[in-house]
mmCIF file of C-alpha atoms in Angstrom:
data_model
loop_
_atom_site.group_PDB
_atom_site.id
_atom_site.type_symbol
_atom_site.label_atom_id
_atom_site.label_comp_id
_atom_site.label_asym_id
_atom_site.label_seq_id
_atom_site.Cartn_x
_atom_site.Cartn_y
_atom_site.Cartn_z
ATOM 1 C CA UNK A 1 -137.200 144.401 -7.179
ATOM 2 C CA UNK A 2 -136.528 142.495 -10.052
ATOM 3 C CA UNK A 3 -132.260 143.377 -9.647
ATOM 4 C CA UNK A 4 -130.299 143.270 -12.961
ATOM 5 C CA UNK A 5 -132.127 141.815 -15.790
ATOM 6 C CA UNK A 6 -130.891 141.532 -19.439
ATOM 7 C CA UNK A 7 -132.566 141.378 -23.123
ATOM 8 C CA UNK A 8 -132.553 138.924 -24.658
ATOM 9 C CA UNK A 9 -131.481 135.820 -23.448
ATOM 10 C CA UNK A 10 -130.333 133.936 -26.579
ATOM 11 C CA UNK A 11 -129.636 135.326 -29.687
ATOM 12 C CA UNK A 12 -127.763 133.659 -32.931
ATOM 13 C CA UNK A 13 -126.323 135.934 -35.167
ATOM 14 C CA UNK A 14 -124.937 135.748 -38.695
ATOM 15 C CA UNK A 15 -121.082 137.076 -39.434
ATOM 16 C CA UNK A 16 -121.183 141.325 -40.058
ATOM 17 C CA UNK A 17 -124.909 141.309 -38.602
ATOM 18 C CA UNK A 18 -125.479 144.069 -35.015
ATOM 19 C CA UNK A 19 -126.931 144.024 -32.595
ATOM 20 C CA UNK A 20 -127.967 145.495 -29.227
ATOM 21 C CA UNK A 21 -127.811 143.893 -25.701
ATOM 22 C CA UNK A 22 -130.001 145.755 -23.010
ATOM 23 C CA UNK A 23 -129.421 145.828 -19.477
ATOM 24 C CA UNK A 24 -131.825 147.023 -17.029
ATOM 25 C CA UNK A 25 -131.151 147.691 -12.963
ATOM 26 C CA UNK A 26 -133.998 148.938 -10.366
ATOM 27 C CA UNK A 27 -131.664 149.363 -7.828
ATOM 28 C CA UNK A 28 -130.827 153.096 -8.700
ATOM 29 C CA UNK A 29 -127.121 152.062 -8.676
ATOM 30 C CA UNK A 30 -124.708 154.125 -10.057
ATOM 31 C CA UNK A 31 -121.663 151.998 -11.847
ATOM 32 C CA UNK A 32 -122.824 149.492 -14.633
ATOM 33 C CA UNK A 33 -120.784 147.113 -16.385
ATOM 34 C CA UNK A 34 -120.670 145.180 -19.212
ATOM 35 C CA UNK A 35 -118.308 141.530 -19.291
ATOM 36 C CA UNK A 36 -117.519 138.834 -21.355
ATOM 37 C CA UNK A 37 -117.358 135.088 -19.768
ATOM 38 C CA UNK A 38 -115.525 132.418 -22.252
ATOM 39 C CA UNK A 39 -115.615 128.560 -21.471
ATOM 40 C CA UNK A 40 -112.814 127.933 -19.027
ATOM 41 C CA UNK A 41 -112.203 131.769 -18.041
ATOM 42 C CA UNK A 42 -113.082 134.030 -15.743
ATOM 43 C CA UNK A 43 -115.513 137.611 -16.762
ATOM 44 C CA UNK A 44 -113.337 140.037 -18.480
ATOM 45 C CA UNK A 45 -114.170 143.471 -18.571
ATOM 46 C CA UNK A 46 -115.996 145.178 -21.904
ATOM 47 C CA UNK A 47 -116.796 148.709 -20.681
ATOM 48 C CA UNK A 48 -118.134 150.222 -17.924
ATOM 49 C CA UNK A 49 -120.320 153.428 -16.705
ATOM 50 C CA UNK A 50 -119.817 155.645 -13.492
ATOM 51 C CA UNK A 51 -122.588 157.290 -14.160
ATOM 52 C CA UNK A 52 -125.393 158.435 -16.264
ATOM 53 C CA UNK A 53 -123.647 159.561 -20.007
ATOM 54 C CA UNK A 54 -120.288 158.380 -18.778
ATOM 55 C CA UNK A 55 -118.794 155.470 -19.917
ATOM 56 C CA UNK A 56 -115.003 154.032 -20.256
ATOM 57 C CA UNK A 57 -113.310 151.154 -21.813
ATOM 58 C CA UNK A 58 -112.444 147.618 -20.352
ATOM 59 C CA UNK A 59 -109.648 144.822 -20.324
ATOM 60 C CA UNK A 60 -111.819 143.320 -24.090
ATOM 61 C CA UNK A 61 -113.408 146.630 -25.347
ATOM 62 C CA UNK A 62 -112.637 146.205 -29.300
ATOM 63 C CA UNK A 63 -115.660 145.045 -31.655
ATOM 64 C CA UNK A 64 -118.191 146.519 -29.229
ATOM 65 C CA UNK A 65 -120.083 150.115 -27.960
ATOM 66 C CA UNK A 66 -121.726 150.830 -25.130
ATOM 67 C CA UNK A 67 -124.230 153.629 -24.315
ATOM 68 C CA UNK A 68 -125.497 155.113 -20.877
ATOM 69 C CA UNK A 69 -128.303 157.265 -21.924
ATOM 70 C CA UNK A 70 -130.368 156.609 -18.724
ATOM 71 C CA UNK A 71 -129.265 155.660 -14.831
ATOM 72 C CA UNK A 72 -131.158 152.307 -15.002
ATOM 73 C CA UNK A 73 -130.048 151.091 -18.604
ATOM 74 C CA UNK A 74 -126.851 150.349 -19.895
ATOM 75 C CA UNK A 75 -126.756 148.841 -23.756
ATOM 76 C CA UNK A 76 -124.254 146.961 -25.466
ATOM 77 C CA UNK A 77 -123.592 147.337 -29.026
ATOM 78 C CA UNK A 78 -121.696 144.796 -31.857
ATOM 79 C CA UNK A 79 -121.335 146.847 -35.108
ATOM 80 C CA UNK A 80 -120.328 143.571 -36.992
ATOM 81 C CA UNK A 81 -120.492 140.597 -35.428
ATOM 82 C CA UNK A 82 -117.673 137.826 -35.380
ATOM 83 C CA UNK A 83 -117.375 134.368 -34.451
ATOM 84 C CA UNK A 84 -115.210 135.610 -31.816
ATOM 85 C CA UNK A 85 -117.826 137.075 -29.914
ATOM 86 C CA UNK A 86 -119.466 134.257 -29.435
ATOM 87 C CA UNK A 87 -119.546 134.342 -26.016
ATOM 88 C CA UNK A 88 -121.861 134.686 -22.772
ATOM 89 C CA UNK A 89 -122.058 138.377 -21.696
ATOM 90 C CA UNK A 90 -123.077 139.442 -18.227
ATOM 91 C CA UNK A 91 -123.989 142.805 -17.315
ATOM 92 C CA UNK A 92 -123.446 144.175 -13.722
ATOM 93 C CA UNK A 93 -124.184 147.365 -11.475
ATOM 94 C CA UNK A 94 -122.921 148.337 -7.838
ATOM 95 C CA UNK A 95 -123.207 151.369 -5.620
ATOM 96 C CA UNK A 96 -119.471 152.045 -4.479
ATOM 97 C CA UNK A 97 -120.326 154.544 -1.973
ATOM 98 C CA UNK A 98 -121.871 151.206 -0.005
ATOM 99 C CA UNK A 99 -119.059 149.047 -1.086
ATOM 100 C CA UNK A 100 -117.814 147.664 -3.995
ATOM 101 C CA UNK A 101 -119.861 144.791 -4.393
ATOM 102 C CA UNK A 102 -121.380 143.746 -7.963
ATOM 103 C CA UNK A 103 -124.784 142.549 -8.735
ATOM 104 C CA UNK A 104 -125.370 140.453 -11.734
ATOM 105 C CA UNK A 105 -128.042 139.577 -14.356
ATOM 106 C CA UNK A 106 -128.037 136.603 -15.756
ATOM 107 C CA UNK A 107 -126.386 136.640 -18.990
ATOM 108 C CA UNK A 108 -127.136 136.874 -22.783
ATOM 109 C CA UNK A 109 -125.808 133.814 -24.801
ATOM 110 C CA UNK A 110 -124.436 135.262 -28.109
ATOM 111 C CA UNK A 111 -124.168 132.480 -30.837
ATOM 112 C CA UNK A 112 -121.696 134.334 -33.818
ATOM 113 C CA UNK A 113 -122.031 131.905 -36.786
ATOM 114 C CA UNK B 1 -105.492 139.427 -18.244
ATOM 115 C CA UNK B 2 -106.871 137.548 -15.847
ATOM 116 C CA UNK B 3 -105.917 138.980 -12.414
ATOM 117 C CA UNK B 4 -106.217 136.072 -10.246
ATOM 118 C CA UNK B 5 -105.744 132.432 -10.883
ATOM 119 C CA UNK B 6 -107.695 129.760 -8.488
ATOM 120 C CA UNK B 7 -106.274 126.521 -7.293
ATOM 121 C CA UNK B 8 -107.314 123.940 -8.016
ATOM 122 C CA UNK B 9 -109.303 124.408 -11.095
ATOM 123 C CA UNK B 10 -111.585 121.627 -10.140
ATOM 124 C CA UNK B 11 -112.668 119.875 -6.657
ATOM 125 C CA UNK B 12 -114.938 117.367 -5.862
ATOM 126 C CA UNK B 13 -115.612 116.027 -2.213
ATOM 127 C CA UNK B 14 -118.367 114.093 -0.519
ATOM 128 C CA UNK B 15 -121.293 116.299 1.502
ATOM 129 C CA UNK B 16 -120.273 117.380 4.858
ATOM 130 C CA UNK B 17 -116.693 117.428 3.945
ATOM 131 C CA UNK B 18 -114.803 120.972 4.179
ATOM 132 C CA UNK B 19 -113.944 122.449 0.684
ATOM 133 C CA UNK B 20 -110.722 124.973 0.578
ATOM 134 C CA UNK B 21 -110.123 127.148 -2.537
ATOM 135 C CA UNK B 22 -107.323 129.251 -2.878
ATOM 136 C CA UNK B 23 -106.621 132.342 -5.604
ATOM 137 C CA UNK B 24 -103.380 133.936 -6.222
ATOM 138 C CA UNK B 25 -103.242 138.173 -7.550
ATOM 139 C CA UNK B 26 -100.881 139.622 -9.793
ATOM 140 C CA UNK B 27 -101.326 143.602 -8.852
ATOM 141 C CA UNK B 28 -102.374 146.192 -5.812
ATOM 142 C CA UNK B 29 -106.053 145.484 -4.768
ATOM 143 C CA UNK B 30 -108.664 147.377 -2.415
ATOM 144 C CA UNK B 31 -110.578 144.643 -1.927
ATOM 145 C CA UNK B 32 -110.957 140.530 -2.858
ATOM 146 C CA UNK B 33 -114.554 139.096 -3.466
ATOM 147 C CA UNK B 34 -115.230 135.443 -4.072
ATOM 148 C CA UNK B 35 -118.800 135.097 -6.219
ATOM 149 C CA UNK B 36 -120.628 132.002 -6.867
ATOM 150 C CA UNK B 37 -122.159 130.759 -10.202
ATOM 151 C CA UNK B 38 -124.181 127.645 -10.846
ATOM 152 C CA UNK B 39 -124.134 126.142 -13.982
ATOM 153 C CA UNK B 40 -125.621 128.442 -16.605
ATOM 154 C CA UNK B 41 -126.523 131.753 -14.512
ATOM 155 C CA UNK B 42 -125.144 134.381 -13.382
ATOM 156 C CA UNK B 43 -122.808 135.104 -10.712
ATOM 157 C CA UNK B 44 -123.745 135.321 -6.825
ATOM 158 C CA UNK B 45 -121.534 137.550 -4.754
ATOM 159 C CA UNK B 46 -120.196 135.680 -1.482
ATOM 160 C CA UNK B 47 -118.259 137.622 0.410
ATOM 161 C CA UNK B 48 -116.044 140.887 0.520
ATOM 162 C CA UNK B 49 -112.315 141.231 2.509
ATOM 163 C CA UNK B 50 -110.649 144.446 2.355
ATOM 164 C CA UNK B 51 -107.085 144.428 1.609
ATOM 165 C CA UNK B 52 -106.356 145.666 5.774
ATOM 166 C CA UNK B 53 -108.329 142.429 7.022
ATOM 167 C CA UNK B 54 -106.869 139.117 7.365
ATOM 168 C CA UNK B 55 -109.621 137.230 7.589
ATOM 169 C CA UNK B 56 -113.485 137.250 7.710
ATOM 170 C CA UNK B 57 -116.593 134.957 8.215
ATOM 171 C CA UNK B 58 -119.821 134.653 6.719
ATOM 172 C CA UNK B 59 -122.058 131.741 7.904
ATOM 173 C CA UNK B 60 -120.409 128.947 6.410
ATOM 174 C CA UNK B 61 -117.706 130.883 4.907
ATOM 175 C CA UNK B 62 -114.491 131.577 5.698
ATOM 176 C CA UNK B 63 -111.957 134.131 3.399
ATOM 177 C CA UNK B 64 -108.724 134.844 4.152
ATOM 178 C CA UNK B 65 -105.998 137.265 2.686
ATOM 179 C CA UNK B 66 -102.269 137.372 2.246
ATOM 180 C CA UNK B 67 -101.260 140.493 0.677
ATOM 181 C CA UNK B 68 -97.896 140.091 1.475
ATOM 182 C CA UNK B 69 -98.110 136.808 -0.975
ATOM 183 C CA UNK B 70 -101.104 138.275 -3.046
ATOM 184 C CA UNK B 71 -103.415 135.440 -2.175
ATOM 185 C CA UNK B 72 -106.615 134.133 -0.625
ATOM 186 C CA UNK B 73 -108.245 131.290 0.216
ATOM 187 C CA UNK B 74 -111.943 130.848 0.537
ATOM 188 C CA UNK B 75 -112.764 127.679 3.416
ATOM 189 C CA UNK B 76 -116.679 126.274 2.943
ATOM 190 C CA UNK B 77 -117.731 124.659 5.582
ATOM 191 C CA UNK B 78 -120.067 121.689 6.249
ATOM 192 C CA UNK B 79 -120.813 121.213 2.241
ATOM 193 C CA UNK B 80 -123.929 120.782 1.011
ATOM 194 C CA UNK B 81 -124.839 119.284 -2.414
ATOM 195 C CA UNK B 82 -126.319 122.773 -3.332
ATOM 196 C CA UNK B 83 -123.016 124.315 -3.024
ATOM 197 C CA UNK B 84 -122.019 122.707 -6.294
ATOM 198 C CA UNK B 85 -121.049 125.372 -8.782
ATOM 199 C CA UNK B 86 -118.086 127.454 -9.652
ATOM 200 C CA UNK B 87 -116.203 129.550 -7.769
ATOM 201 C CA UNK B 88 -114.235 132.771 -8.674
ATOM 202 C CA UNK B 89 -112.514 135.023 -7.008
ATOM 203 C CA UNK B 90 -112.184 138.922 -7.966
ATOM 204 C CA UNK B 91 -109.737 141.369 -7.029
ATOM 205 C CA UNK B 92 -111.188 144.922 -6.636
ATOM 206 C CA UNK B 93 -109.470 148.445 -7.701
ATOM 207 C CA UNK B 94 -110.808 151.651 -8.224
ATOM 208 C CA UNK B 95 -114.285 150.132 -8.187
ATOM 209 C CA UNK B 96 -113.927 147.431 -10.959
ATOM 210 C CA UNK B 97 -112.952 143.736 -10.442
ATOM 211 C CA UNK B 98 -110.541 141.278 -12.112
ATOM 212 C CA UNK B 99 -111.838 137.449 -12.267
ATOM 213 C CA UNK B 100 -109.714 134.521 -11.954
ATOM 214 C CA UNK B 101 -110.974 131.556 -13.994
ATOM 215 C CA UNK B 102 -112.354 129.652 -11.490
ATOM 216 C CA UNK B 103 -112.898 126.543 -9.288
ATOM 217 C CA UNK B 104 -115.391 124.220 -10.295
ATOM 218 C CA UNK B 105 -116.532 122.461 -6.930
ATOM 219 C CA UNK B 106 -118.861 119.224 -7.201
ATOM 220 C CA UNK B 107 -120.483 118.421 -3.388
ATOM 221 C CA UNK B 108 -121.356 114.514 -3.826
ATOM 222 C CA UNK B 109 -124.786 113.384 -1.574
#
């Protein structure tokens, strides 16, 4: 199993550009999440996804769009890009009927210029 | 907002030496998880403590929770220089978490 991955791994973008982050899970989980990680913080929540065509707003959610078309992928979108989302972004997924423990891929760096 | 806060924000002891972290809540919680993350990847979960335990080991890990004073503390035993990396801990409701910003710990050889 190759767990949570996530496409691409570095990307620089230029002010008002898009575009997409993909994140994949072979783990047939059910809940996928998207998060933010600034130097010095914690991960704050973008949106997340209960399921397959369901998904909900975060703690961060403004600037960005998410989409849950199938089980195993969950993208995230930036319309217009600022230099405020410069920023790392993790994605996540978990099973809560095991428990309510998150796996994570390891991160797109997002360079806003 | 950041739901828990993690004291201290940095801690750096010699290898073999215990290493304490502790992480203070702000609202109701089903759970508190403590996750790992080295230095540019992505985060490891530890360990899990429901908010009716107390306390709860994992190999070299011990968690504990107040949730009477909305707080835990994650004990790491017998360090290692691989445990260098940051810690965070995570309160859990309604099946999404809140992240504190962090302890960086730095295990000297």
């Amino acid at each position: 199993n190759a767990g949570v991955t996530q496409t691409p791994k570095f990307r620089v973008l230029k002010t008002g550009q898009s575009m997409t982050l993909l994140c994949a899970q072979d783990m047939n989980h059910e809940y996928m999440y998207w998060y933010r990680q600034d130097p010095g913080m914690g991960l704050r929540l973008i949106h997340y996804s209960v399921g397959e065509g369901t998904t909900a707003k975060g703690e961060v959610p403004d600037g960005y769009n998410v989409s849950r078309l199938k089980k195993q992928n969950f993208l995230l979108g930036l319309e217009s890009a600022a230099p405020s989302q410069t920023s790392v972004y993790f994605c996540a997924s978990s099973v809560p009927a095991v428990d309510e423990t998150q796996y994570f891929g390891p991160g797109t760096r997002l360079l806003v210029l | 907002s950041q739901q828990g806060e993690e004291d201290p924000q940095a801690l750096s002891i010699q290898e073999g030496e215990n290493a304490t972290m502790n992480c203070s809540y702000k609202t109701s919680i089903n759970n508190l998880q403590w996750y790992r993350q080295n230095s540019g990847r992505g985060l490891v979960h530890l360990i899990l403590i429901r908010s009716n335990e107390r306390e709860k080991h994992s190999g070299r890990l011990r968690v504990t929770l107040d949730t009477s004073k909305k707080s835990s503390s994650l004990l790491i035993t017998a360090s290692r220089a691989a445990d260098t990396a940051s810690y965070f801990c995570a309160g859990g409701s309604n099946y999404k978490l809140t992240f504190g910003k962090g302890t960086l710990l730095t295990v000297n050889p």
